[in-house]
Structures are given as structure tokens and as C-alpha cells.
Coordinates of C-alpha atoms in Angstrom, one line a residue:
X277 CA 0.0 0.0 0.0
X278 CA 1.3 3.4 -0.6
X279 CA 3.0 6.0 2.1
X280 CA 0.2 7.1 4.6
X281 CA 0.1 8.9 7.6
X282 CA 2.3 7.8 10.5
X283 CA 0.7 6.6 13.8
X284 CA -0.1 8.7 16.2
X285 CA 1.3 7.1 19.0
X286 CA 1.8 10.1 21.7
X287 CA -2.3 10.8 21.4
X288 CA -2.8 6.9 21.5
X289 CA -1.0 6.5 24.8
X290 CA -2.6 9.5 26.1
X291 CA -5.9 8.2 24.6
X292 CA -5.2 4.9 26.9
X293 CA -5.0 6.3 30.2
X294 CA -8.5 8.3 29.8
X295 CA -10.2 4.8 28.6
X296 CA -9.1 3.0 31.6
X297 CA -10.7 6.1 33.7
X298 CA -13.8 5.7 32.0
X299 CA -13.6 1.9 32.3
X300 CA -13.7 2.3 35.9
X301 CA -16.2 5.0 35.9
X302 CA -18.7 3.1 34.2
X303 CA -18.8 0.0 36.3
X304 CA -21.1 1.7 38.7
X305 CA -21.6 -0.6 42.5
X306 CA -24.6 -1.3 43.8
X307 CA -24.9 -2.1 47.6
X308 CA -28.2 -3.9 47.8
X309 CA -29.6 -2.9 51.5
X310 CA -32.7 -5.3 52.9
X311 CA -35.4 -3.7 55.5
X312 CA -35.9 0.2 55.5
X313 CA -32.5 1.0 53.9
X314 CA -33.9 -0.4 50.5
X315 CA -33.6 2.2 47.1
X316 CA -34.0 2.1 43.8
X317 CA -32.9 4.2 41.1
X318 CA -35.7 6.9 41.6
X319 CA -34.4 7.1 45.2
X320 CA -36.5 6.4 48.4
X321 CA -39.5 4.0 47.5
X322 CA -42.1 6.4 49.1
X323 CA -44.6 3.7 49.3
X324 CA -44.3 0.9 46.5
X325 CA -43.6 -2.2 47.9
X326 CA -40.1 -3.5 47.4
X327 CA -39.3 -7.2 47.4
X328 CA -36.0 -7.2 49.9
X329 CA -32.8 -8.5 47.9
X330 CA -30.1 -10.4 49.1
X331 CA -26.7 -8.7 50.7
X332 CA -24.2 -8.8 48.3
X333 CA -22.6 -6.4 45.7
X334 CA -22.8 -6.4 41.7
X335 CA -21.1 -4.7 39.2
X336 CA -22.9 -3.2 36.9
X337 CA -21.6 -2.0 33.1
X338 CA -23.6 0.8 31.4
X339 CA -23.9 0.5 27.2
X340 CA -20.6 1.9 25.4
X341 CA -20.4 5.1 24.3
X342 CA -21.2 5.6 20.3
X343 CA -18.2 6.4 18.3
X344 CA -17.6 9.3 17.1
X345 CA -16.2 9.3 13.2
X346 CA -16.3 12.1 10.0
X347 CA -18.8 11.2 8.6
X348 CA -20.9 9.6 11.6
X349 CA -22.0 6.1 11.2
X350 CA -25.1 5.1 10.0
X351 CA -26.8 2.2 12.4
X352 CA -24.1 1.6 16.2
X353 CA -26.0 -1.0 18.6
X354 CA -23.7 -0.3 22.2
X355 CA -22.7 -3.6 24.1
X356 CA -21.4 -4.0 27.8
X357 CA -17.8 -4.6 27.8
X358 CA -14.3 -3.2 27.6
X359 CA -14.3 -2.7 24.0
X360 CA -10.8 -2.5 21.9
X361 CA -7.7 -0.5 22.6
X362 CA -3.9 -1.5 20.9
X363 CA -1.7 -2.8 23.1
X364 CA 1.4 -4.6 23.5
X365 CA 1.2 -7.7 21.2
X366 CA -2.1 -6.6 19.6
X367 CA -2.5 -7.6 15.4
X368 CA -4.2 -6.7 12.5
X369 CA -5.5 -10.4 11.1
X370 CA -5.9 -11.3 7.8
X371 CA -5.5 -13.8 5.1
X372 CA -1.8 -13.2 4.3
X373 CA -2.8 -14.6 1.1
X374 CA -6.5 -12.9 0.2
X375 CA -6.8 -9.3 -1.1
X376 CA -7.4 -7.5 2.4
X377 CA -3.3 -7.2 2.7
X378 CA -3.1 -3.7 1.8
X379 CA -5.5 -2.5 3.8
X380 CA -4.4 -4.8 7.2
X381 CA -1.2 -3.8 6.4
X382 CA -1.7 0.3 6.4
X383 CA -4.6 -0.2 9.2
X384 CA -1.8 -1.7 11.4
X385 CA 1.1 0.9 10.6
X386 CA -1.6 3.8 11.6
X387 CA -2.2 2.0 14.9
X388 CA 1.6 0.7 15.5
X389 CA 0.5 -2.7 16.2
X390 CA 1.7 -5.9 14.5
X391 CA 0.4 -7.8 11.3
X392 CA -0.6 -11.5 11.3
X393 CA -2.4 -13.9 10.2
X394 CA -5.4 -16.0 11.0
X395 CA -6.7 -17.3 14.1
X396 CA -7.5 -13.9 15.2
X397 CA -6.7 -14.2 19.4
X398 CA -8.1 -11.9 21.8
X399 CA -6.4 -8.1 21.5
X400 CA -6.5 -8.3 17.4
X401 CA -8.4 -6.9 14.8
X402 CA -9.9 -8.8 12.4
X403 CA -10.5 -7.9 8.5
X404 CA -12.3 -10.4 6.4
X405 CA -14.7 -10.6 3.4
X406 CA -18.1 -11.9 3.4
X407 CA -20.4 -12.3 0.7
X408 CA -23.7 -10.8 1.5
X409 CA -23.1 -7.7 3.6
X410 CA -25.8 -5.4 4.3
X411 CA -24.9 -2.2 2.4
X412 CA -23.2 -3.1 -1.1
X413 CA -19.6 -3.0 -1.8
X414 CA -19.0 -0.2 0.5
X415 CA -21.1 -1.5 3.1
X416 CA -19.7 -2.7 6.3
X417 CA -20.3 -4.5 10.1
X418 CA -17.8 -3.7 12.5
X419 CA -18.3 -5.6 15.9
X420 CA -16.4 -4.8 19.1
X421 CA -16.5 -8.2 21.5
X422 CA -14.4 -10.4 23.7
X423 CA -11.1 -8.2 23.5
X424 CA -11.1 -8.3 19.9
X425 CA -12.3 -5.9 16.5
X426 CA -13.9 -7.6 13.6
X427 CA -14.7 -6.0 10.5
X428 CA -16.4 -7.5 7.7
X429 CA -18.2 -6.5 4.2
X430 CA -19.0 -7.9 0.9
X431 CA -16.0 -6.0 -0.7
X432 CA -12.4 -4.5 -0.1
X433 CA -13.9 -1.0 -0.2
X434 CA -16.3 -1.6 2.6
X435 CA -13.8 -3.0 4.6
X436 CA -11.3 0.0 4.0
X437 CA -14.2 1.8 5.3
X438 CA -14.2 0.1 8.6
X439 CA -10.8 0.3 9.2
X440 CA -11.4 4.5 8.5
X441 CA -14.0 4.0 11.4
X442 CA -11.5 2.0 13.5
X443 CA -9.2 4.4 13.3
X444 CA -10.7 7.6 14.1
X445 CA -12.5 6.1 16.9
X446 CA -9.2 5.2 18.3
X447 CA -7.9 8.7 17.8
X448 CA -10.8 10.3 19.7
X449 CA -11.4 7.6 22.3
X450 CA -8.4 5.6 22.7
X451 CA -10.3 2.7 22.4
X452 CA -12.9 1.4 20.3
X453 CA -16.1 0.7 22.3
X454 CA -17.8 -2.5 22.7
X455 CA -20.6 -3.2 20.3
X456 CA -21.5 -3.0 16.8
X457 CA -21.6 -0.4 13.8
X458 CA -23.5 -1.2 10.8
X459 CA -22.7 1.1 8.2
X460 CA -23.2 2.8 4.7
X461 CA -22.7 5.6 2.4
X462 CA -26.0 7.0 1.3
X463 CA -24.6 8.4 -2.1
X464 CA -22.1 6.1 -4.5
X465 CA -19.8 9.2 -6.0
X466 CA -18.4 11.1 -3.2
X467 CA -15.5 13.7 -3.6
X468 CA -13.1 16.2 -4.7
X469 CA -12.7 18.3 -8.2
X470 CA -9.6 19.8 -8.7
X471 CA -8.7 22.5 -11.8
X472 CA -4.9 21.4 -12.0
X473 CA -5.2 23.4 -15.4
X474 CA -5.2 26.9 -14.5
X475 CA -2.9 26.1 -12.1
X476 CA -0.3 23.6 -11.0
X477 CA -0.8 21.1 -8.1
X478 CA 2.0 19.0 -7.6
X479 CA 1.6 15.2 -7.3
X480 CA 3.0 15.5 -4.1
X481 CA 0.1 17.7 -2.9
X482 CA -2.6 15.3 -4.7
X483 CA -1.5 12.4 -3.0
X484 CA -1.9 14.3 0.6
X485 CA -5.6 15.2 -0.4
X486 CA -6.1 11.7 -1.8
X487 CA -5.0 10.7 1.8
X488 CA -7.7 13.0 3.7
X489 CA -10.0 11.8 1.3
X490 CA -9.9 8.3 1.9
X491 CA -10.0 8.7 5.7
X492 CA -13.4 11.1 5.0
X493 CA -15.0 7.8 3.1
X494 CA -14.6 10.0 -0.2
X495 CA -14.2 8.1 -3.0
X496 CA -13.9 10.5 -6.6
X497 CA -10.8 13.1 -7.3
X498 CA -12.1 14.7 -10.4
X499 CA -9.3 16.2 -12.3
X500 CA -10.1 19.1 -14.5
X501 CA -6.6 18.6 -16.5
X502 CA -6.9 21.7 -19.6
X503 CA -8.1 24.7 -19.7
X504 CA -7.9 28.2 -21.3
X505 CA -4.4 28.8 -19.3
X506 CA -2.8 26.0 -19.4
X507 CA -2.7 21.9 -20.4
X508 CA -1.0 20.0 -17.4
X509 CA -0.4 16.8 -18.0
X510 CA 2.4 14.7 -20.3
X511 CA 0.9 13.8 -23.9
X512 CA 3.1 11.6 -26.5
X513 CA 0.1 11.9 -28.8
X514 CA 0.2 15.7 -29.0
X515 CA 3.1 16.6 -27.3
X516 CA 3.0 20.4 -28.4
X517 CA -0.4 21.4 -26.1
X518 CA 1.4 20.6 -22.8
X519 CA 2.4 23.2 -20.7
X520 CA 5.0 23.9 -18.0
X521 CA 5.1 22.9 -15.2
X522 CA 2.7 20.1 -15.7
X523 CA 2.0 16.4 -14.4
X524 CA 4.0 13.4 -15.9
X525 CA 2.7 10.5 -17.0
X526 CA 4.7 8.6 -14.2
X527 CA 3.1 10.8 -11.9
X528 CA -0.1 10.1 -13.3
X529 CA 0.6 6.3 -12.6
X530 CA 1.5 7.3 -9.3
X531 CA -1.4 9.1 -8.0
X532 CA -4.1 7.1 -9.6
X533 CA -1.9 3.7 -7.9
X534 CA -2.1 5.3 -4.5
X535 CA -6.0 6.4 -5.7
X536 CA -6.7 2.8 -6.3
X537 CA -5.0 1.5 -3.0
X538 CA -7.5 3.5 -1.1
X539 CA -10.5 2.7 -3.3
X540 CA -10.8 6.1 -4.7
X541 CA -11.1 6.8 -8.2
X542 CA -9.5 9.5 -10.8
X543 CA -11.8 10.9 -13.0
X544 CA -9.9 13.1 -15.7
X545 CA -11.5 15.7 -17.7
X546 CA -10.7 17.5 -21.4
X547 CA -13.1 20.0 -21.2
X548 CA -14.4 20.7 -25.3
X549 CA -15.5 22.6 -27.1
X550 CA -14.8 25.8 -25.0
X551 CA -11.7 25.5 -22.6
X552 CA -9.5 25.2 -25.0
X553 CA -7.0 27.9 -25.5
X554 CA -4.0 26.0 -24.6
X555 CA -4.5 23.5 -27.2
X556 CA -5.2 26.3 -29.6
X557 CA -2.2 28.0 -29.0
X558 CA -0.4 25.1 -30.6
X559 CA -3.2 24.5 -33.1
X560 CA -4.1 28.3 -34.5
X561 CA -5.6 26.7 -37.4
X562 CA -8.5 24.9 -35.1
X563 CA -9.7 28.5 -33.5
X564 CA -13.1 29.6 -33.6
X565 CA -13.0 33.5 -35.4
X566 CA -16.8 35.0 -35.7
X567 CA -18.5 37.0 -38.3
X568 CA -15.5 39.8 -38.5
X569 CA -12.3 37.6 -38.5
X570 CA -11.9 37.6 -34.6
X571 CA -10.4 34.6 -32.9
X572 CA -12.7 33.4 -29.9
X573 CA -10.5 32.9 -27.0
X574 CA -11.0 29.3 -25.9
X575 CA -13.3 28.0 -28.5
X576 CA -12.5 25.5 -31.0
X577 CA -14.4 25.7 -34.2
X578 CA -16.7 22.7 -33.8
X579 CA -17.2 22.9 -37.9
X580 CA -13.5 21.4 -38.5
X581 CA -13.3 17.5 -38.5
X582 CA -9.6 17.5 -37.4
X583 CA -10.7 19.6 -33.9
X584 CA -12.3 16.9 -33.2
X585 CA -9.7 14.6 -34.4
X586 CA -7.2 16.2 -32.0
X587 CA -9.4 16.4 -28.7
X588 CA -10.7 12.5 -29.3
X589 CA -6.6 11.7 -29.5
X590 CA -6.1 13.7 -26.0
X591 CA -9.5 11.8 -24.3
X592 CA -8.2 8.3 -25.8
X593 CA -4.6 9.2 -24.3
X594 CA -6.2 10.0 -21.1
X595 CA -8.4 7.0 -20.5
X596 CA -5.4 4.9 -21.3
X597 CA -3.5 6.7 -18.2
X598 CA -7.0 7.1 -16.0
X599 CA -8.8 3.5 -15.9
X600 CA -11.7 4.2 -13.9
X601 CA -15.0 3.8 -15.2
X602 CA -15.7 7.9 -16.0
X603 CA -14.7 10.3 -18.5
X604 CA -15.9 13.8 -18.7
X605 CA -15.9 15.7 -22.0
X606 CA -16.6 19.7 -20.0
X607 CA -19.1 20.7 -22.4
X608 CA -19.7 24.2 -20.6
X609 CA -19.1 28.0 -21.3
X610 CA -18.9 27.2 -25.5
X611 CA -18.5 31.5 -26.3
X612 CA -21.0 31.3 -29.1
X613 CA -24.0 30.2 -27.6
X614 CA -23.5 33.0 -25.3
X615 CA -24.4 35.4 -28.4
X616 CA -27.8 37.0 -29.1
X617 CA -28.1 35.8 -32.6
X618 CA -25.2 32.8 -32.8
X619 CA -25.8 31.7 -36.2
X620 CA -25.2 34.9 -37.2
X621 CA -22.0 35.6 -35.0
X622 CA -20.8 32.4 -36.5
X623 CA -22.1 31.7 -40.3
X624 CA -19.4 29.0 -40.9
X625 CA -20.7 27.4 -37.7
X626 CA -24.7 27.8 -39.2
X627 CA -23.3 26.5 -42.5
X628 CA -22.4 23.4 -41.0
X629 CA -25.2 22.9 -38.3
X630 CA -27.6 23.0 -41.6
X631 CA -25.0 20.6 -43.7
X632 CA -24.6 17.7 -41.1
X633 CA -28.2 18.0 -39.2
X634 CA -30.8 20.1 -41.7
X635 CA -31.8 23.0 -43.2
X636 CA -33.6 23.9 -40.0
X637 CA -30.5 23.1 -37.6
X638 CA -28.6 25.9 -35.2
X639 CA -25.3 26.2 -34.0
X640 CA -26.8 25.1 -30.4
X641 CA -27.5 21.4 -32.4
X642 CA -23.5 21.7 -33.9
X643 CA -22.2 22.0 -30.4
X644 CA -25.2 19.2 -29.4
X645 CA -23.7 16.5 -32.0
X646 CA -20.1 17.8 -31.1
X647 CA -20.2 16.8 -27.7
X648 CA -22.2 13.7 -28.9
X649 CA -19.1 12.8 -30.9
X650 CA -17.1 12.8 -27.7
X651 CA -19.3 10.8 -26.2
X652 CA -19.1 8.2 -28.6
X653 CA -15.7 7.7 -27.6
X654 CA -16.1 7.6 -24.3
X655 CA -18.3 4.9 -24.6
X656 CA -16.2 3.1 -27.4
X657 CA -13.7 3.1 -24.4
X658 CA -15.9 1.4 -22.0
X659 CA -16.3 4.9 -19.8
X660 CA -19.1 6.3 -19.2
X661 CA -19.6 9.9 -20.1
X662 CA -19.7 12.8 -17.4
X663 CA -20.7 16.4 -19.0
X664 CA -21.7 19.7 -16.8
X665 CA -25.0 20.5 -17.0
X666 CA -24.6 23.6 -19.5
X667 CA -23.2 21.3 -22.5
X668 CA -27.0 20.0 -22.5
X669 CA -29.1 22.2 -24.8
X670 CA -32.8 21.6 -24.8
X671 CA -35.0 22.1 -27.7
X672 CA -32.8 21.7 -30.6
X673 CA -32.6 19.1 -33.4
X674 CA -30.0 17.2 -32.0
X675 CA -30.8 15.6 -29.1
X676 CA -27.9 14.9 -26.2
X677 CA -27.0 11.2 -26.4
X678 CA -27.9 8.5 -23.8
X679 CA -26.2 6.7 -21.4
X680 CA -24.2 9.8 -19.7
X681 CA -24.4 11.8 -16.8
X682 CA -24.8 15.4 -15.7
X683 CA -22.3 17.4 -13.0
X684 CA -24.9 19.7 -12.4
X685 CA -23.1 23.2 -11.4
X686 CA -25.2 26.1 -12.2
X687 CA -28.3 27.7 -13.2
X688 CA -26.8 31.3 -14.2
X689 CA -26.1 30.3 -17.9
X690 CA -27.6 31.7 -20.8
X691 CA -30.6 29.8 -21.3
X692 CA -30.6 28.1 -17.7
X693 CA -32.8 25.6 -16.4
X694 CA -33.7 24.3 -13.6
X695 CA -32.5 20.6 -12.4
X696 CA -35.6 19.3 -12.3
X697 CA -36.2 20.0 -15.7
X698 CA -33.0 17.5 -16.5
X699 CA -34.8 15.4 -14.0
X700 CA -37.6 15.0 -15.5
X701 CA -35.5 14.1 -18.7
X702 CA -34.5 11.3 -17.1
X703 CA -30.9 12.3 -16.7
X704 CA -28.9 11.6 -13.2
X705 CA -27.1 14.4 -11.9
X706 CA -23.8 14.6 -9.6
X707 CA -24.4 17.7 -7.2
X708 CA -21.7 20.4 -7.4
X709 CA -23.6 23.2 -6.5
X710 CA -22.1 26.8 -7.4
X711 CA -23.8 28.1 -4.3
X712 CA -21.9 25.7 -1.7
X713 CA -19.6 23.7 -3.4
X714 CA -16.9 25.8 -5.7
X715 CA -14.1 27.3 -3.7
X716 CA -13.0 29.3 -6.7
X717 CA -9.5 31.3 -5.8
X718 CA -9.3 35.1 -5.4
X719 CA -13.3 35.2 -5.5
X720 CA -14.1 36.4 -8.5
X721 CA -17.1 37.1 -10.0
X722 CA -18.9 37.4 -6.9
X723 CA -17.9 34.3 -5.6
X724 CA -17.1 33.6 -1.7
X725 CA -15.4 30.7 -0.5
X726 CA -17.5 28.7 1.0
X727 CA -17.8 27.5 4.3
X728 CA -17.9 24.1 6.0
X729 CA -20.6 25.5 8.4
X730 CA -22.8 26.4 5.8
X731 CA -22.8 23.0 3.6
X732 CA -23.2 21.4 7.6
X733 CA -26.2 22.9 8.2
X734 CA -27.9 23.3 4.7
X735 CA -26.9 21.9 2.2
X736 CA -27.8 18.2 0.8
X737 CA -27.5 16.5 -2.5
X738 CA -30.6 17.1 -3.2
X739 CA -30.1 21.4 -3.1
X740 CA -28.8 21.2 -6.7
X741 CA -29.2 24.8 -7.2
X742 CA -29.4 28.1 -5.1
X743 CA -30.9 26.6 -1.6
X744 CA -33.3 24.7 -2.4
X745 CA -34.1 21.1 -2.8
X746 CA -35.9 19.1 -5.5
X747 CA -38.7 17.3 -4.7
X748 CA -38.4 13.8 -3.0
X749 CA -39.5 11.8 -5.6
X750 CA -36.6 12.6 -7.6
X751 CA -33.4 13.4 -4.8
X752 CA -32.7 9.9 -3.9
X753 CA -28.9 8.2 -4.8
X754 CA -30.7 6.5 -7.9
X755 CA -31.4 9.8 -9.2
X756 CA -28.9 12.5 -7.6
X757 CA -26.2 10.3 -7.5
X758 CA -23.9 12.1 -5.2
X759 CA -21.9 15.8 -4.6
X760 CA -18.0 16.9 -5.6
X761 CA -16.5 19.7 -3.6
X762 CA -15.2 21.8 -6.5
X763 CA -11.6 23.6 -6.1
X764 CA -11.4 26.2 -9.3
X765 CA -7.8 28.3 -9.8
X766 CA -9.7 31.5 -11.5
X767 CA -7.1 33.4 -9.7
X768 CA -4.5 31.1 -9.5
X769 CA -1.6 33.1 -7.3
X770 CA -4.6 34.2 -5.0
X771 CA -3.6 31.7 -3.1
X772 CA -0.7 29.1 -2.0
X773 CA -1.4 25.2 -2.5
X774 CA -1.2 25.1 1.6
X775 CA -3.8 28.0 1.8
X776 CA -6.8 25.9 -0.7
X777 CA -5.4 22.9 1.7
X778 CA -6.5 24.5 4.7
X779 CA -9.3 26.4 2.9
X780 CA -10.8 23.1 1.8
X781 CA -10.2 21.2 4.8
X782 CA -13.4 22.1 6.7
X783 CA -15.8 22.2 3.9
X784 CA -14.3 19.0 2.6
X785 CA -15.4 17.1 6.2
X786 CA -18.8 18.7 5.8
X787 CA -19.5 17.4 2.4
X788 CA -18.1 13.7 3.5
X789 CA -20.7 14.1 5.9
X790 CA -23.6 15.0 4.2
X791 CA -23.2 12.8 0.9
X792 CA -22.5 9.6 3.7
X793 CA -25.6 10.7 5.6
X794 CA -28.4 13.7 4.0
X795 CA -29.8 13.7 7.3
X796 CA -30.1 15.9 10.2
X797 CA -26.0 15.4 11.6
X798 CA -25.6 13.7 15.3
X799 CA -23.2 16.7 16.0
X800 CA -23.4 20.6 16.6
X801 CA -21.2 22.4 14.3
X802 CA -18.8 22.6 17.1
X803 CA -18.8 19.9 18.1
X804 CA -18.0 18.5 14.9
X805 CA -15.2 20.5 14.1
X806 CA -13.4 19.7 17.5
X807 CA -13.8 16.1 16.2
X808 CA -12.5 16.6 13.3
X809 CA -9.6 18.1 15.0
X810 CA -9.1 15.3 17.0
X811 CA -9.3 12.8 14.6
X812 CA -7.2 14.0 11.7

């Protein structure tokens, strides 16, 4: 498994002492008394009738504390017992030769106990696959009993989740507390968008957020890779677009094997046919120019076959590096749809709308079947294609294709709509909401950076735009299949990568949170973000 965090060792010791305070507070004696001293827990028995019980002393152990994790489990049933703490000759168990290895192996370096294998003894924690979990393949059971941790689930990735649980319980408690957690994310795409485009992350920096996004449950880094400013990542297909400094492809390999080990995956994005300026700049011949000769910064002239030739070389070049199950084409901001008369801004663009789709066909139905195009590709590769919301044009001729899905971001565009009416379509939306989820540097444009608080307390998947949710009917994970935290580089020197780290690190808690669980949280804000302080 790749590097992770070291163990925390000093807070664990620390951590130790307070659990075997609270051991001892919660074994509560009870001195029986026959005759007239008899009690009972409302106090004096001011007149009931109280059968006498025998003289002797029991102990008596009150229900374990619920842990306490970011995000909160689901379903925790206490027990009556010690619970779990590391210790001296404690192990992380596991088949040495199944597939849980990577993860027993990390889960015991965090703790700095040892690694073994099967029979798990009293004192070890336990990681093992079972077919049949409650809660899909990130589902999990974690069950605190008889000195020992056991944590089960029908797949690695639910298992990985237990072992997040584990950990941060540790972290807070010292111990892990006897009983059992039955858990679940509520919403399958969970995670973090990044513009590495506009400017430059290094993999260095990635892999620390695909750390704290793995311990948060997350499980998407969205990569917006290209962009009007800039093209950051190594291409042997078109080596003359890439721009300095910029991501290798070793780097790549890198980042998406550490993404992998911790069941998180790397979605890249070539945003067409705006977006595009730093492919243009090494491809004048492909730019957009309107009615008077003007080139359109960003915008590719959708009318030229070998535009398209390029960009499906770039998406085909990145799926080979990227080989999770998503691609996503952009599709937003395309300049001329933002004119009042486009077809006449853009007559070569009309010209061809009417050529390829009928006399009666716009330039809003050219950009339709260009991003149609790209999706074909997508799909030839086996991905499945991811477009934001304003690359979907209703009412044209050329229909979007099926089979994709819509990062829904904003309802400010020219010709907006609301998400219901893409809904009601039929499409499924991912949540990155302009209002609460784009941290977009240097605030431009009347942005704010947004705060953990806020998504806390309000937001939802299912508040796709402004405040306000859809309707039930249509919110649920089949339909609004989950949220991205959006990190955009408008400005990019507004800030240092440490400043978005630390910017991002609250609100990035708040949306683990919310996509794991829509509903009301267990915490106050407060107290949640003294938790998370605690845990990492």
C-alpha cells in the first residue's frame, strides 16, 4: 500500500490512560440494602412495595459510548464490555494470502501494532470478506466483542471503510467501544474536483488530499486537466499542447496507484469545445473566429473534423493513463451560444449545423452533436460519459445522447434551467452546486469561498441549485447520484497550494458528511469541528 500517515502514537497512549478512567467510571456498584434502607434508582421508595434483595454487591456496566467518526456512522448498537484498545502484542488479522493485505497492512502501521495472520486471538483486529453484507460493496459490520475488533463486508472497499472507522475512533477515544456499527454511504460518488489546469498542483500535494479523502470515506478526485491557461499533464500523442510545469505521466501512474490502493477513483476531464485555448495555442488553425475575423479565446471551431480529431486523440490518451469507469468531456461555457443571434456571429458554424443536421439546424444542435461525438468515444472506451450540466441544450434538433451523466453546477447560464427539468428528462445528476460547493481562488465574480458550516447545516444532495431542494420523488442516490467539492484556480496566485489545503479542509469534512448521511447530523457544528480536530 502506498505511504500514509504515520501513527499517532503520543495521542494513543494518552488516549489509553482516559479509557481505563472511564472503564472504571462506568462500572457503577450497587450495595443492595434489605429492611428500610432499600432504594432504587428513583431514590427512596415512598410507598411501592419493594421485594428485599439479598446482601451482596454487583457490578454493573452501562452501554458503550457511540463512536464518534467524519462522517458519523449510520446504524451503532452499544454492548457492555471493555471494548478494543492497541496494546502490547495486539495484530491486525488477515488472510496473508487474500486481497485485504493492503489495507491490514496500512490499518496496522496507523495503529503501530503488529500484522498476522489468522486465528485472530483476543487483542487483534480482524479484516475479512463476506459475501452478503448489508450495504453493497462499500457497506460494512464492525463488531467490538471479547477483547477483539472484527470488520467485515462484501468487498475491499467496505472493509477500507471500517478500518477509517476504527481508526478515528481510536484517535478520539483511545479505544474502540464494545458493540457494533452497521454502516453505509448513502450516495455512491463522493469527492473532490480539482482545476490542476489553470494552475499547477504537484503530485506530491494530490496524494496528501487523496489521503484526507480516503480517511473522509470520499471516493472521486475529479481532475479538470486543460483549460484556457494551461494543459498539465504529459501527452506523447500531442506533445505540443502541454504546458510547464505540468503532471508526468509517471506521476499520473503514481497518483491514480495510490488512488486505487485506497479505493478512490480518478476521473480526468478535457473540457471541449470551450476551454480550450491551450491546445489552440499550438493549433491556431483549429480557433473559432466570428463574423468579422476575430479569434474566440478558448473556443474551438466545432465545424472542422480535425478539432475533433485532436481532442478524441487527448480523451483516448487519457483514458489509457485514467482507468476508472468515467470520462468527462466539460461541455460548458462554449463563447458562441452566449451570443444573441449565434448563427449569425458564427455563419461557418450555421453552415455546417444545416450541412450535417438540416436546413432547419442551429449552432446550439452543432455544439449538441459535437459533444455527442465525444461521447461516442467515451463509450467506445468502456467509460461512461460525465458532461456539466450547460453542455445540455434543450429544444434543438440534435438531441444529447444517452447513457451519460450530468455534474450539475449552475443555473446562471444563458438559457438556464432548472434541475428538475433535466430530472424529469431522465438524466442523473452529480451535485456540485455553485452556491456551496466551488471554492473558486481570489473570488471572483462574486464568488465567496465557501464554508464548512454552511454545507453542515444546509446543504444536501438534493439542493442542486441556489438553496433549495428538489422534490423527494426525484433526490434519492438512484437519481442525484452524489456531490464533488469543487476547487477552481480562476485566480490562480490568490492563493498558495497550503492556503486551498487549509481552505478546503473544513468544507471537505462537511461534504463527507452530508453525501454519507443527508440527514439531520448527530453533532453541533462545534462539536464536529473539534472532532474533526481530533481525529485528523
Amino acid at each position: 500500500m502506498a505511504h500514509r500517515r504515520p501513527p499517532r502514537l503520543a495521542p494513543v497512549v494518552i488516549a489509553l490512560v482516559t479509557a481505563v478512567a472511564a472503564v472504571v467510571a462506568v462500572l457503577v456498584v450497587v450495595t443492595d440494602r434489605g429492611g428500610d434502607g432499600s432504594r432504587d434508582a428513583a431514590g427512596p421508595s415512598a410507598g411501592r412495595t419493594t421485594a428485599p434483595a439479598p446482601s451482596r454487591t454487583t457490578l454493573r456496566v452501562e452501554p458503550a459510548p457511540e463512536p464518534r467518526t467524519v462522517p458519523s456512522v449510520r446504524q451503532w448498537s452499544a454492548g457492555r464490555g471493555p471494548g478494543w484498545q492497541p496494546a502490547d502484542g495486539s495484530r491486525v488479522v488477515t488472510d496473508p494470502d487474500g486481497p485485504l493485505v493492503d489495507e491490514a497492512r496500512t490499518l496496522a502501521r496507523e495503529l503501530g501494532i503488529g500484522l498476522g495472520a489468522a486465528p485472530a486471538r483476543a487483542g487483534d483486529v480482524e479484516l475479512a470478506l463476506r459475501p452478503g453484507t448489508a450495504g453493497g460493496r462499500e457497506g460494512y459490520v464492525l463488531r467490538t466483542a471479547d477483547e477483539r475488533v472484527t470488520v467485515v463486508g462484501s468487498a475491499e472497499a467496505g472493509v477500507f471503510y471500517g478500518t477509517r472507522t476504527l481508526l478515528q475512533t481510536v484517535r478520539d477515544r483511545g479505544r474502540m467501544p464494545e458493540g457494533e456499527v452497521r454502516d453505509r454511504p448513502d450516495r455512491p460518488q463522493r469527492g473532490l474536483m480539482l482545476d490542476v489546469a489553470r494552475k499547477h498542483f504537484s503530485a506530491e500535494w494530490i496524494e496528501d488530499r487523496l489521503r484526507e479523502m480516503a480517511d473522509l470515506k470520499l471516493n472521486q478526485l475529479h481532475l479538470h486537466l486543460s483549460d484556457d491557461q494551461a494543459f498539465r499533464i504529459e501527452s506523447r500523442s500531442h506533445p505540443e499542447v502541454v504546458s510547464d510545469p505540468h503532471l508526468t505521466r509517471r506521476e499520473v501512474r503514481r497518483i491514480v496507484d495510490l488512488a486505487t490502493s485506497l479505493h478512490i477513483t480518478v476521473i480526468p476531464e478535457i473540457d471541449s469545445p470551450g476551454h480550450l485555448q491551450a491546445v489552440l495555442d499550438a493549433h491556431p488553425d483549429l480557433q473559432l473566429r466570428d463574423a468579422s475575423g476575430k479569434p474566440v479565446r478558448g473556443a474551438v471551431d466545432i465545424a472542422d473534423p480535425k478539432a475533433g480529431e485532436v481532442v478524441d486523440a487527448l480523451l483516448r490518451e487519457v483514458a489509457e493513463l485514467f482507468p476508472g469507469p468515467y470520462l468527462h468531456l466539460g461541455g460548458d461555457e462554449y463563447a458562441p451560444l452566449t451570443a444573441a443571434d449565434p448563427g449569425a456571429s458564427y455563419p461557418g458554424l450555421r453552415r455546417a449545423a444545416r450541412e450535417r443536421h438540416g436546413p432547419q439546424a442551429t449552432v446550439q444542435d452543432l455544439a449538441a452533436g459535437w459533444l455527442n461525438d465525444r461521447a461516442a468515444v467515451a463509450a467506445d472506451l468502456g467509460r461512461t460519459p460525465q458532461v456539466w450540466n450547460d453542455g445540455m441544450h434543450a429544444g434543438g434538433s440534435v438531441r444529447p445522447s444517452p447513457g451519460r451523466e450530468v455534474t450539475y453546477w449552475t443555473g446562471k447560464e444563458i438559457g438556464a434551467r432548472q434541475p428538475l427539468a433535466y430530472l424529469d428528462e431522465g438524466w442523473n445528476l452529480v451535485n456540485v452546486n455553485d452556491e456551496y460547493l466551488y471554492y473558486v481562488l481570489g473570488e471572483p465574480q462574486q464568488f465567496t469561498y465557501p464554508t464548512g458550516e454552511r454545507i453542515y447545516r444546509e446543504w444536501t444532495p438534493a439542493v442542486l441549485r441556489g438553496s433549495e431542494a428538489v422534490p423527494e420523488g426525484v433526490s434519492g442516490p438512484d437519481r442525484v447520484l452524489g456531490g464533488r467539492f469543487a476547487v477552481w484556480c480562476d485566480l490562480a496566485d490568490a492563493q498558495t497550494p497550503q492556503q486551498v489545503a487549509d481552505g478546503i479542509r473544513m468544507p471537505l469534512r462537511a461534504l463527507a458528511q452530508k453525501v454519507w448521511d443527508p440527514g439531520k447530523p448527530p453533532l453541533s457544528w462545534e462539536d464536529f469541528t473539534a472532532l474533526a480536530d481530533r481525529t485528523g
